[in-house]
mmCIF file of C-alpha atoms in Angstrom:
data_model
loop_
_atom_site.group_PDB
_atom_site.id
_atom_site.type_symbol
_atom_site.label_atom_id
_atom_site.label_comp_id
_atom_site.label_asym_id
_atom_site.label_seq_id
_atom_site.Cartn_x
_atom_site.Cartn_y
_atom_site.Cartn_z
ATOM 1 C CA CYS A 138 108.153 12.510 122.455
ATOM 2 C CA HIS A 139 105.667 12.798 119.690
ATOM 3 C CA LEU A 140 108.026 12.989 116.813
ATOM 4 C CA ILE A 141 105.431 13.454 114.176
ATOM 5 C CA ASP A 142 103.834 16.320 116.055
ATOM 6 C CA TYR A 143 107.264 17.853 116.558
ATOM 7 C CA LEU A 144 108.058 17.844 112.874
ATOM 8 C CA ARG A 145 104.767 19.740 112.199
ATOM 9 C CA LEU A 146 106.663 23.009 113.244
ATOM 10 C CA SER A 147 105.082 26.291 112.287
ATOM 11 C CA HIS A 148 107.048 28.423 109.920
ATOM 12 C CA HIS A 149 107.815 30.620 112.820
ATOM 13 C CA LEU A 150 109.605 27.918 114.694
ATOM 14 C CA ILE A 151 111.416 26.942 111.459
ATOM 15 C CA ALA A 152 112.597 30.484 111.095
ATOM 16 C CA LEU A 153 113.832 30.567 114.713
ATOM 17 C CA ASN A 154 115.769 27.518 113.923
ATOM 18 C CA PHE A 155 117.306 29.004 110.900
ATOM 19 C CA LEU A 156 118.330 32.142 112.800
ATOM 20 C CA ILE A 157 120.010 29.981 115.486
ATOM 21 C CA CYS A 158 121.779 27.829 112.980
ATOM 22 C CA THR A 159 123.006 31.210 111.279
ATOM 23 C CA PHE A 160 124.343 32.458 114.654
ATOM 24 C CA ASP A 161 126.037 28.975 115.316
ATOM 25 C CA LYS A 162 128.245 29.572 112.149
ATOM 26 C CA MET A 163 129.302 33.071 113.262
ATOM 27 C CA ASP A 164 132.718 33.682 114.448
ATOM 28 C CA PHE A 165 132.160 35.891 117.621
ATOM 29 C CA VAL A 166 134.914 38.135 118.789
ATOM 30 C CA SER A 167 135.473 37.303 122.477
ATOM 31 C CA PRO A 168 138.014 36.900 124.994
ATOM 32 C CA GLN A 169 140.969 34.648 123.842
ATOM 33 C CA ASP A 170 142.551 33.883 127.218
ATOM 34 C CA ILE A 171 139.540 32.068 128.681
ATOM 35 C CA LYS A 172 140.044 28.316 128.975
ATOM 36 C CA ILE A 173 137.131 26.273 127.706
ATOM 37 C CA THR A 174 136.789 22.676 128.567
ATOM 38 C CA ASP A 175 134.035 20.312 127.287
ATOM 39 C CA THR A 176 133.309 17.625 129.922
ATOM 40 C CA VAL A 177 130.656 15.576 131.574
ATOM 41 C CA PHE A 178 128.948 16.189 135.015
ATOM 42 C CA ASP A 179 126.994 13.046 136.199
ATOM 43 C CA GLY A 180 126.289 11.973 132.461
ATOM 44 C CA VAL A 181 125.450 15.524 131.303
ATOM 45 C CA GLU A 182 127.616 17.385 128.913
ATOM 46 C CA VAL A 183 128.730 20.748 130.134
ATOM 47 C CA ARG A 184 131.188 23.430 128.721
ATOM 48 C CA VAL A 185 133.427 24.994 131.530
ATOM 49 C CA TYR A 186 134.912 28.443 131.049
ATOM 50 C CA GLN A 187 137.932 29.411 133.292
ATOM 51 C CA PRO A 188 139.527 32.625 133.357
ATOM 52 C CA PRO A 189 143.295 32.572 133.839
ATOM 53 C CA ALA A 190 144.427 32.399 137.578
ATOM 54 C CA LYS A 191 146.036 35.575 138.882
ATOM 55 C CA GLN A 192 148.887 35.851 141.238
ATOM 56 C CA ASP A 193 147.826 35.553 144.909
ATOM 57 C CA GLU A 194 144.242 35.050 143.880
ATOM 58 C CA GLY A 195 141.778 33.330 146.161
ATOM 59 C CA LEU A 196 138.888 31.129 145.076
ATOM 60 C CA LYS A 197 136.745 32.355 142.201
ATOM 61 C CA ARG A 198 133.001 33.051 142.078
ATOM 62 C CA SER A 199 130.930 31.029 139.554
ATOM 63 C CA VAL A 200 127.918 30.929 137.475
ATOM 64 C CA VAL A 201 125.861 27.847 136.242
ATOM 65 C CA TYR A 202 124.188 28.941 133.040
ATOM 66 C CA ILE A 203 121.331 27.295 131.231
ATOM 67 C CA HIS A 204 120.609 28.392 127.717
ATOM 68 C CA GLY A 205 117.355 29.085 126.186
ATOM 69 C CA GLY A 206 115.573 27.833 123.012
ATOM 70 C CA GLY A 207 112.138 26.495 124.084
ATOM 71 C CA TRP A 208 113.736 23.226 125.403
ATOM 72 C CA ALA A 209 114.118 22.276 121.749
ATOM 73 C CA LEU A 210 116.468 24.714 120.052
ATOM 74 C CA ALA A 211 119.907 26.102 120.447
ATOM 75 C CA ARG A 212 123.093 24.606 122.184
ATOM 76 C CA ALA A 213 125.486 25.621 124.826
ATOM 77 C CA LYS A 214 128.240 25.466 122.308
ATOM 78 C CA MET A 215 126.477 27.570 119.698
ATOM 79 C CA GLY A 216 128.085 30.959 118.847
ATOM 80 C CA ALA A 217 125.812 33.293 120.769
ATOM 81 C CA TYR A 218 125.781 31.444 124.052
ATOM 82 C CA ASN A 219 129.443 30.637 123.698
ATOM 83 C CA ASN A 220 130.104 34.228 123.222
ATOM 84 C CA LEU A 221 127.909 35.250 126.223
ATOM 85 C CA CYS A 222 129.520 32.696 128.659
ATOM 86 C CA ARG A 223 133.063 33.642 127.678
ATOM 87 C CA ILE A 224 132.225 37.435 128.156
ATOM 88 C CA MET A 225 130.685 36.565 131.613
ATOM 89 C CA ALA A 226 133.717 34.567 132.606
ATOM 90 C CA GLU A 227 136.119 37.327 131.628
ATOM 91 C CA SER A 228 133.895 40.330 132.960
ATOM 92 C CA LEU A 229 133.234 38.502 136.219
ATOM 93 C CA ASN A 230 136.589 36.641 136.724
ATOM 94 C CA ALA A 231 134.361 33.794 137.278
ATOM 95 C CA VAL A 232 134.101 29.999 136.221
ATOM 96 C CA VAL A 233 131.060 29.622 134.211
ATOM 97 C CA VAL A 234 129.488 26.085 133.593
ATOM 98 C CA SER A 235 127.122 25.985 130.681
ATOM 99 C CA VAL A 236 124.719 23.042 130.685
ATOM 100 C CA GLU A 237 124.257 21.071 127.453
ATOM 101 C CA TYR A 238 120.960 19.605 128.448
ATOM 102 C CA ARG A 239 119.208 17.128 125.895
ATOM 103 C CA LEU A 240 116.562 18.706 123.636
ATOM 104 C CA VAL A 241 113.160 18.034 122.216
ATOM 105 C CA PRO A 242 112.491 15.692 120.351
ATOM 106 C CA GLU A 243 115.155 13.406 121.825
ATOM 107 C CA VAL A 244 113.683 13.740 125.131
ATOM 108 C CA CYS A 245 110.767 15.732 126.662
ATOM 109 C CA PHE A 246 109.863 16.961 130.347
ATOM 110 C CA PRO A 247 111.182 16.004 132.917
ATOM 111 C CA GLU A 248 114.460 15.039 131.265
ATOM 112 C CA GLN A 249 115.616 18.565 130.457
ATOM 113 C CA TRP A 250 115.075 19.465 134.221
ATOM 114 C CA ASN A 251 116.820 16.222 135.268
ATOM 115 C CA ASP A 252 119.858 17.028 133.114
ATOM 116 C CA ALA A 253 120.097 20.538 134.551
ATOM 117 C CA LEU A 254 119.686 19.310 138.099
ATOM 118 C CA ARG A 255 122.118 16.479 137.824
ATOM 119 C CA ALA A 256 124.805 18.638 136.350
ATOM 120 C CA THR A 257 124.288 21.487 138.871
ATOM 121 C CA LYS A 258 124.351 19.019 141.924
ATOM 122 C CA HIS A 259 127.483 17.582 140.537
ATOM 123 C CA PHE A 260 129.167 20.831 140.281
ATOM 124 C CA LEU A 261 128.032 21.786 143.881
ATOM 125 C CA GLN A 262 130.020 18.801 145.343
ATOM 126 C CA PRO A 263 132.907 20.327 147.403
ATOM 127 C CA ASP A 264 135.529 18.254 145.717
ATOM 128 C CA VAL A 265 134.359 19.482 142.254
ATOM 129 C CA LEU A 266 134.324 23.149 143.340
ATOM 130 C CA ALA A 267 137.761 22.583 144.711
ATOM 131 C CA GLU A 268 138.986 21.197 141.522
ATOM 132 C CA TYR A 269 138.019 24.406 139.564
ATOM 133 C CA SER A 270 138.984 26.632 142.635
ATOM 134 C CA VAL A 271 135.444 27.957 143.033
ATOM 135 C CA ASP A 272 134.229 29.615 146.313
ATOM 136 C CA PRO A 273 131.337 27.523 147.529
ATOM 137 C CA SER A 274 129.607 30.606 149.002
ATOM 138 C CA ARG A 275 129.634 32.562 145.615
ATOM 139 C CA ILE A 276 127.782 30.605 143.154
ATOM 140 C CA ALA A 277 124.807 31.692 141.032
ATOM 141 C CA ILE A 278 122.472 29.785 138.817
ATOM 142 C CA SER A 279 121.195 31.563 135.749
ATOM 143 C CA GLY A 280 119.427 31.037 132.434
ATOM 144 C CA ASP A 281 117.317 32.772 129.833
ATOM 145 C CA SER A 282 113.850 31.958 128.466
ATOM 146 C CA ALA A 283 113.438 28.148 128.738
ATOM 147 C CA GLY A 284 116.879 28.158 130.562
ATOM 148 C CA GLY A 285 115.564 30.505 132.892
ATOM 149 C CA ASN A 286 112.528 28.195 133.404
ATOM 150 C CA LEU A 287 115.102 25.292 134.158
ATOM 151 C CA ALA A 288 117.117 27.452 136.427
ATOM 152 C CA ALA A 289 114.205 28.561 138.507
ATOM 153 C CA ALA A 290 112.847 25.007 138.816
ATOM 154 C CA VAL A 291 116.465 23.548 139.621
ATOM 155 C CA CYS A 292 116.924 26.333 142.151
ATOM 156 C CA GLN A 293 113.578 25.333 143.879
ATOM 157 C CA GLN A 294 114.569 21.694 144.016
ATOM 158 C CA LEU A 295 118.033 22.543 145.432
ATOM 159 C CA SER A 296 116.540 24.675 148.193
ATOM 160 C CA LYS A 297 114.333 21.733 149.475
ATOM 161 C CA ASP A 298 117.244 19.142 149.169
ATOM 162 C CA GLU A 299 118.311 18.447 152.840
ATOM 163 C CA HIS A 300 121.361 16.551 151.766
ATOM 164 C CA LEU A 301 123.000 19.365 150.026
ATOM 165 C CA THR A 302 125.687 21.244 152.076
ATOM 166 C CA ILE A 303 126.129 24.038 149.257
ATOM 167 C CA ARG A 304 123.599 25.863 147.451
ATOM 168 C CA PRO A 305 123.533 28.892 145.104
ATOM 169 C CA LYS A 306 123.834 32.345 146.642
ATOM 170 C CA LEU A 307 121.909 33.868 143.771
ATOM 171 C CA GLN A 308 119.633 33.138 140.962
ATOM 172 C CA ALA A 309 119.484 35.354 137.841
ATOM 173 C CA LEU A 310 116.604 34.798 135.415
ATOM 174 C CA ILE A 311 116.447 36.420 131.952
ATOM 175 C CA TYR A 312 112.986 36.845 130.483
ATOM 176 C CA PRO A 313 112.029 33.261 131.951
ATOM 177 C CA VAL A 314 108.953 31.222 131.021
ATOM 178 C CA LEU A 315 107.423 30.232 134.235
ATOM 179 C CA GLN A 316 103.903 28.890 133.647
ATOM 180 C CA ALA A 317 101.558 27.268 131.234
ATOM 181 C CA PHE A 318 98.457 28.090 133.228
ATOM 182 C CA ASP A 319 97.180 31.408 131.705
ATOM 183 C CA PHE A 320 97.954 32.272 128.038
ATOM 184 C CA SER A 321 96.069 35.371 128.434
ATOM 185 C CA THR A 322 98.020 37.518 130.822
ATOM 186 C CA PRO A 323 98.318 41.085 129.735
ATOM 187 C CA SER A 324 101.747 40.527 128.196
ATOM 188 C CA TYR A 325 100.321 37.511 126.170
ATOM 189 C CA GLN A 326 97.542 39.658 124.964
ATOM 190 C CA GLN A 327 99.592 42.760 124.232
ATOM 191 C CA ASN A 328 102.369 40.827 122.442
ATOM 192 C CA MET A 329 100.654 37.867 120.915
ATOM 193 C CA ASN A 330 102.018 38.707 117.456
ATOM 194 C CA ILE A 331 105.202 40.216 118.317
ATOM 195 C CA PRO A 332 108.437 38.512 116.906
ATOM 196 C CA ILE A 333 110.441 36.626 117.989
ATOM 197 C CA LEU A 334 108.114 34.800 120.240
ATOM 198 C CA ARG A 335 104.494 34.847 119.335
ATOM 199 C CA ARG A 336 101.840 33.491 121.649
ATOM 200 C CA THR A 337 101.102 30.464 119.425
ATOM 201 C CA VAL A 338 104.734 29.590 119.181
ATOM 202 C CA MET A 339 105.153 29.569 122.935
ATOM 203 C CA ILE A 340 102.169 27.290 123.146
ATOM 204 C CA ASP A 341 103.883 25.000 120.627
ATOM 205 C CA TYR A 342 106.993 24.891 122.740
ATOM 206 C CA TRP A 343 104.962 23.907 125.629
ATOM 207 C CA ILE A 344 103.144 21.107 123.777
ATOM 208 C CA TYR A 345 106.434 19.609 122.499
ATOM 209 C CA TYR A 346 108.247 19.876 125.815
ATOM 210 C CA LEU A 347 105.381 18.196 127.718
ATOM 211 C CA ASN A 348 104.917 15.539 125.114
ATOM 212 C CA ALA A 349 101.446 16.596 124.371
ATOM 213 C CA HIS A 350 99.394 16.295 121.157
ATOM 214 C CA SER A 351 99.308 19.347 118.909
ATOM 215 C CA ASP A 352 95.585 19.328 118.758
ATOM 216 C CA LEU A 353 95.469 20.646 122.178
ATOM 217 C CA ALA A 354 96.889 24.107 121.116
ATOM 218 C CA ALA A 355 93.475 25.784 120.511
ATOM 219 C CA SER A 356 92.161 24.686 123.911
ATOM 220 C CA LEU A 357 95.290 25.911 125.693
ATOM 221 C CA LEU A 358 95.091 29.264 123.832
ATOM 222 C CA MET A 359 91.574 29.701 125.245
ATOM 223 C CA ASN A 360 92.556 28.600 128.839
ATOM 224 C CA ASN A 361 90.256 25.648 128.722
ATOM 225 C CA HIS A 362 92.684 23.604 130.673
ATOM 226 C CA THR A 363 92.330 26.004 133.788
ATOM 227 C CA ALA A 364 88.584 26.772 133.563
ATOM 228 C CA LEU A 365 86.629 27.126 136.674
ATOM 229 C CA ASP A 366 85.332 23.665 136.631
ATOM 230 C CA VAL A 367 88.703 22.060 136.393
ATOM 231 C CA GLY A 368 89.318 20.979 139.977
ATOM 232 C CA GLN A 369 92.956 20.154 139.602
ATOM 233 C CA ALA A 370 93.684 23.909 138.807
ATOM 234 C CA ALA A 371 91.758 25.390 141.705
ATOM 235 C CA SER A 372 94.518 25.334 144.203
ATOM 236 C CA PHE A 373 96.897 27.038 141.917
ATOM 237 C CA ARG A 374 94.634 29.890 140.774
ATOM 238 C CA GLU A 375 95.662 32.466 143.347
ATOM 239 C CA ARG A 376 99.198 31.919 142.816
ATOM 240 C CA LEU A 377 98.900 33.270 139.177
ATOM 241 C CA ASN A 378 96.241 35.995 139.967
ATOM 242 C CA TRP A 379 97.740 38.684 137.778
ATOM 243 C CA THR A 380 95.125 41.179 138.729
ATOM 244 C CA SER A 381 96.779 41.225 142.242
ATOM 245 C CA LEU A 382 100.393 40.416 141.201
ATOM 246 C CA LEU A 383 100.950 42.867 138.454
ATOM 247 C CA PRO A 384 101.173 46.667 138.839
ATOM 248 C CA SER A 385 98.443 48.697 136.952
ATOM 249 C CA SER A 386 101.029 49.875 134.622
ATOM 250 C CA PHE A 387 101.343 46.310 133.283
ATOM 251 C CA GLN A 388 97.721 45.375 133.607
ATOM 252 C CA LYS A 389 96.672 48.262 131.366
ATOM 253 C CA ASN A 390 93.032 47.687 130.105
ATOM 254 C CA TYR A 391 93.418 43.935 129.672
ATOM 255 C CA LYS A 392 90.969 41.627 131.229
ATOM 256 C CA PRO A 393 91.333 38.148 132.627
ATOM 257 C CA VAL A 394 90.346 35.190 130.320
ATOM 258 C CA ILE A 395 88.906 32.658 132.737
ATOM 259 C CA GLN A 396 86.410 30.063 131.203
ATOM 260 C CA THR A 397 83.584 28.911 133.108
ATOM 261 C CA THR A 398 83.556 25.295 131.631
ATOM 262 C CA GLY A 399 86.601 23.789 130.041
ATOM 263 C CA LYS A 400 88.267 20.521 129.505
ATOM 264 C CA ALA A 401 89.498 18.908 132.673
ATOM 265 C CA GLU A 402 90.746 15.930 130.578
ATOM 266 C CA ILE A 403 93.558 18.193 129.294
ATOM 267 C CA VAL A 404 95.374 18.344 132.655
ATOM 268 C CA GLN A 405 94.529 14.666 132.974
ATOM 269 C CA GLN A 406 96.211 13.846 129.902
ATOM 270 C CA VAL A 407 99.105 16.267 130.515
ATOM 271 C CA PRO A 408 99.589 16.529 134.260
ATOM 272 C CA ALA A 409 102.879 18.351 133.705
ATOM 273 C CA LEU A 410 100.908 21.528 132.930
ATOM 274 C CA LEU A 411 100.440 21.796 136.701
ATOM 275 C CA ASP A 412 103.839 20.402 137.679
ATOM 276 C CA VAL A 413 106.012 22.943 139.670
ATOM 277 C CA ARG A 414 109.194 21.380 137.879
ATOM 278 C CA ALA A 415 107.719 22.631 134.507
ATOM 279 C CA ALA A 416 106.037 25.652 135.944
ATOM 280 C CA PRO A 417 107.874 27.099 138.854
ATOM 281 C CA LEU A 418 105.549 30.069 139.200
ATOM 282 C CA LEU A 419 103.049 27.456 140.502
ATOM 283 C CA ALA A 420 105.293 26.715 143.610
ATOM 284 C CA GLU A 421 103.884 27.149 147.041
ATOM 285 C CA ASP A 422 104.851 30.084 149.366
ATOM 286 C CA GLU A 423 107.001 27.787 151.495
ATOM 287 C CA THR A 424 109.187 26.850 148.622
ATOM 288 C CA LEU A 425 109.516 30.297 147.492
ATOM 289 C CA GLN A 426 110.660 31.382 151.002
ATOM 290 C CA LEU A 427 113.662 29.238 150.582
ATOM 291 C CA GLN A 428 114.946 30.889 147.208
ATOM 292 C CA PRO A 429 118.093 32.931 147.219
ATOM 293 C CA LYS A 430 118.538 36.616 146.281
ATOM 294 C CA THR A 431 117.029 36.997 142.820
ATOM 295 C CA TYR A 432 117.484 38.903 139.679
ATOM 296 C CA LEU A 433 114.554 38.977 137.080
ATOM 297 C CA LEU A 434 114.988 40.657 133.704
ATOM 298 C CA THR A 435 111.964 41.330 131.694
ATOM 299 C CA CYS A 436 111.210 43.046 128.434
ATOM 300 C CA GLU A 437 108.094 45.060 127.504
ATOM 301 C CA ASN A 438 107.743 43.573 124.065
ATOM 302 C CA ASP A 439 107.593 39.899 125.185
ATOM 303 C CA VAL A 440 104.759 37.511 125.955
ATOM 304 C CA LEU A 441 106.624 36.227 128.939
ATOM 305 C CA ARG A 442 106.994 39.603 130.589
ATOM 306 C CA ASP A 443 104.329 38.951 133.120
ATOM 307 C CA ASP A 444 105.664 35.539 134.037
ATOM 308 C CA GLY A 445 108.749 37.304 135.289
ATOM 309 C CA VAL A 446 106.948 40.115 136.938
ATOM 310 C CA MET A 447 104.545 37.797 138.798
ATOM 311 C CA TYR A 448 107.342 35.637 139.993
ATOM 312 C CA ALA A 449 109.303 38.677 141.262
ATOM 313 C CA ARG A 450 106.130 39.810 143.103
ATOM 314 C CA ARG A 451 105.560 36.375 144.677
ATOM 315 C CA LEU A 452 109.179 36.092 145.733
ATOM 316 C CA GLU A 453 109.078 39.508 147.433
ATOM 317 C CA LYS A 454 106.052 38.561 149.225
ATOM 318 C CA ALA A 455 107.694 35.356 150.397
ATOM 319 C CA GLY A 456 110.487 37.560 151.872
ATOM 320 C CA VAL A 457 113.147 37.128 149.101
ATOM 321 C CA GLU A 458 115.273 40.188 147.952
ATOM 322 C CA VAL A 459 114.467 40.636 144.376
ATOM 323 C CA THR A 460 115.680 42.965 141.634
ATOM 324 C CA LEU A 461 113.211 43.301 138.791
ATOM 325 C CA ASP A 462 115.220 44.801 135.847
ATOM 326 C CA HIS A 463 112.535 45.856 133.281
ATOM 327 C CA PHE A 464 113.329 47.167 129.723
ATOM 328 C CA GLU A 465 110.683 49.109 128.015
ATOM 329 C CA ASP A 466 112.288 49.027 124.625
ATOM 330 C CA CYS A 467 113.490 45.404 124.543
ATOM 331 C CA PHE A 468 112.198 42.241 123.172
ATOM 332 C CA HIS A 469 112.377 38.451 124.040
ATOM 333 C CA GLY A 470 115.815 36.839 123.261
ATOM 334 C CA CYS A 471 117.518 40.110 122.799
ATOM 335 C CA MET A 472 120.389 39.509 125.098
ATOM 336 C CA ILE A 473 122.152 37.005 122.384
ATOM 337 C CA PHE A 474 121.921 39.653 119.687
ATOM 338 C CA THR A 475 125.262 41.606 120.529
ATOM 339 C CA SER A 476 127.450 40.754 117.652
ATOM 340 C CA TRP A 477 127.365 41.695 114.026
ATOM 341 C CA PRO A 478 125.116 41.493 111.957
ATOM 342 C CA ALA A 479 122.556 41.557 114.818
ATOM 343 C CA ASP A 480 124.488 43.614 117.297
ATOM 344 C CA PHE A 481 121.479 45.470 118.694
ATOM 345 C CA SER A 482 121.560 48.184 121.414
ATOM 346 C CA ALA A 483 118.833 46.056 123.194
ATOM 347 C CA GLY A 484 121.163 43.031 123.495
ATOM 348 C CA LEU A 485 124.146 45.063 124.761
ATOM 349 C CA GLN A 486 121.921 47.092 127.219
ATOM 350 C CA THR A 487 120.390 43.965 128.740
ATOM 351 C CA ARG A 488 123.627 41.923 128.744
ATOM 352 C CA ASN A 489 125.547 44.850 130.373
ATOM 353 C CA SER A 490 122.893 45.316 133.149
ATOM 354 C CA TYR A 491 122.668 41.554 133.983
ATOM 355 C CA VAL A 492 126.468 41.205 134.158
ATOM 356 C CA LYS A 493 126.595 44.468 136.387
ATOM 357 C CA TRP A 494 124.249 42.858 138.816
ATOM 358 C CA LEU A 495 126.133 39.781 138.991
ATOM 359 C CA ASP A 496 129.303 41.567 139.541
ATOM 360 C CA GLU A 497 127.870 43.615 142.320
ATOM 361 C CA ASN A 498 126.035 40.674 144.202
ATOM 362 C CA LEU A 499 127.922 37.536 143.524
#
């Protein structure tokens, strides 16, 4: 990765990192009878949460969880995510596997995806599931923000792996980031300056994740990388045509920003911008048809709102059963804000709705 570029973090990213570190020091109140084990799945660190066995109980259901943080911040073991996974394990009486994938700047794409895929495939082995007393037919893969990105991309890969005998029953994506094709969707325009994820900050995350140079930020902001004369982008354009994928209530009065002439060299230098492993919303319909029943949580005050809504629509068109759970008064990242001094109603509301759906469908 370009370490020097990474160190030139905006003050917004520095503030986010400070916030995450603050959360990491908090002592969250959570269930005390959940067994927590730190182990390694195929070279990838994971934290496993196991509720106590009940008398005459059969196999448990399970959730593989991938945390957010722009592929660069947070940890599976930090207080907020540790709290979330413990509550999930207790509420669902499920085994929760939280993936501790490596972060920028230690590694860049596709290593985060590789880590999440390796850990998940290891867990899906029949002998490993048996070790944790997990029902192979009741497994979900889930994640928030950048973790939602990884969860969606891993789920797509698993669906195409002919050697797998066990695949997730569900995927549950929480305000996921799913594309770097269009940074002027209505939600990017509407929420460009809304904390905690401004549009320029999301572009920074993409640049660091894809190991690109920071001087590309202005061109990405203007969609120069997907201008009409950029041939590599042409085949993907309809898959992200928000004028047909978003309902009018989300489009509002915003207009598409499509440059006539741009910079084809950007996608030549950074081909991962159009790689479905990085941007699962770019996947072809044949891949989407293979996806499991899906939950998508989106927030109105979030630049990533339309990523989730477009993915929900494309999955529905491909024949997948989808629940789009949209929250008008909530913001990006709100689900981890559930404990003092940041115990927001938005966090509790979204978390409860997410856990309820898993409980009813897993």
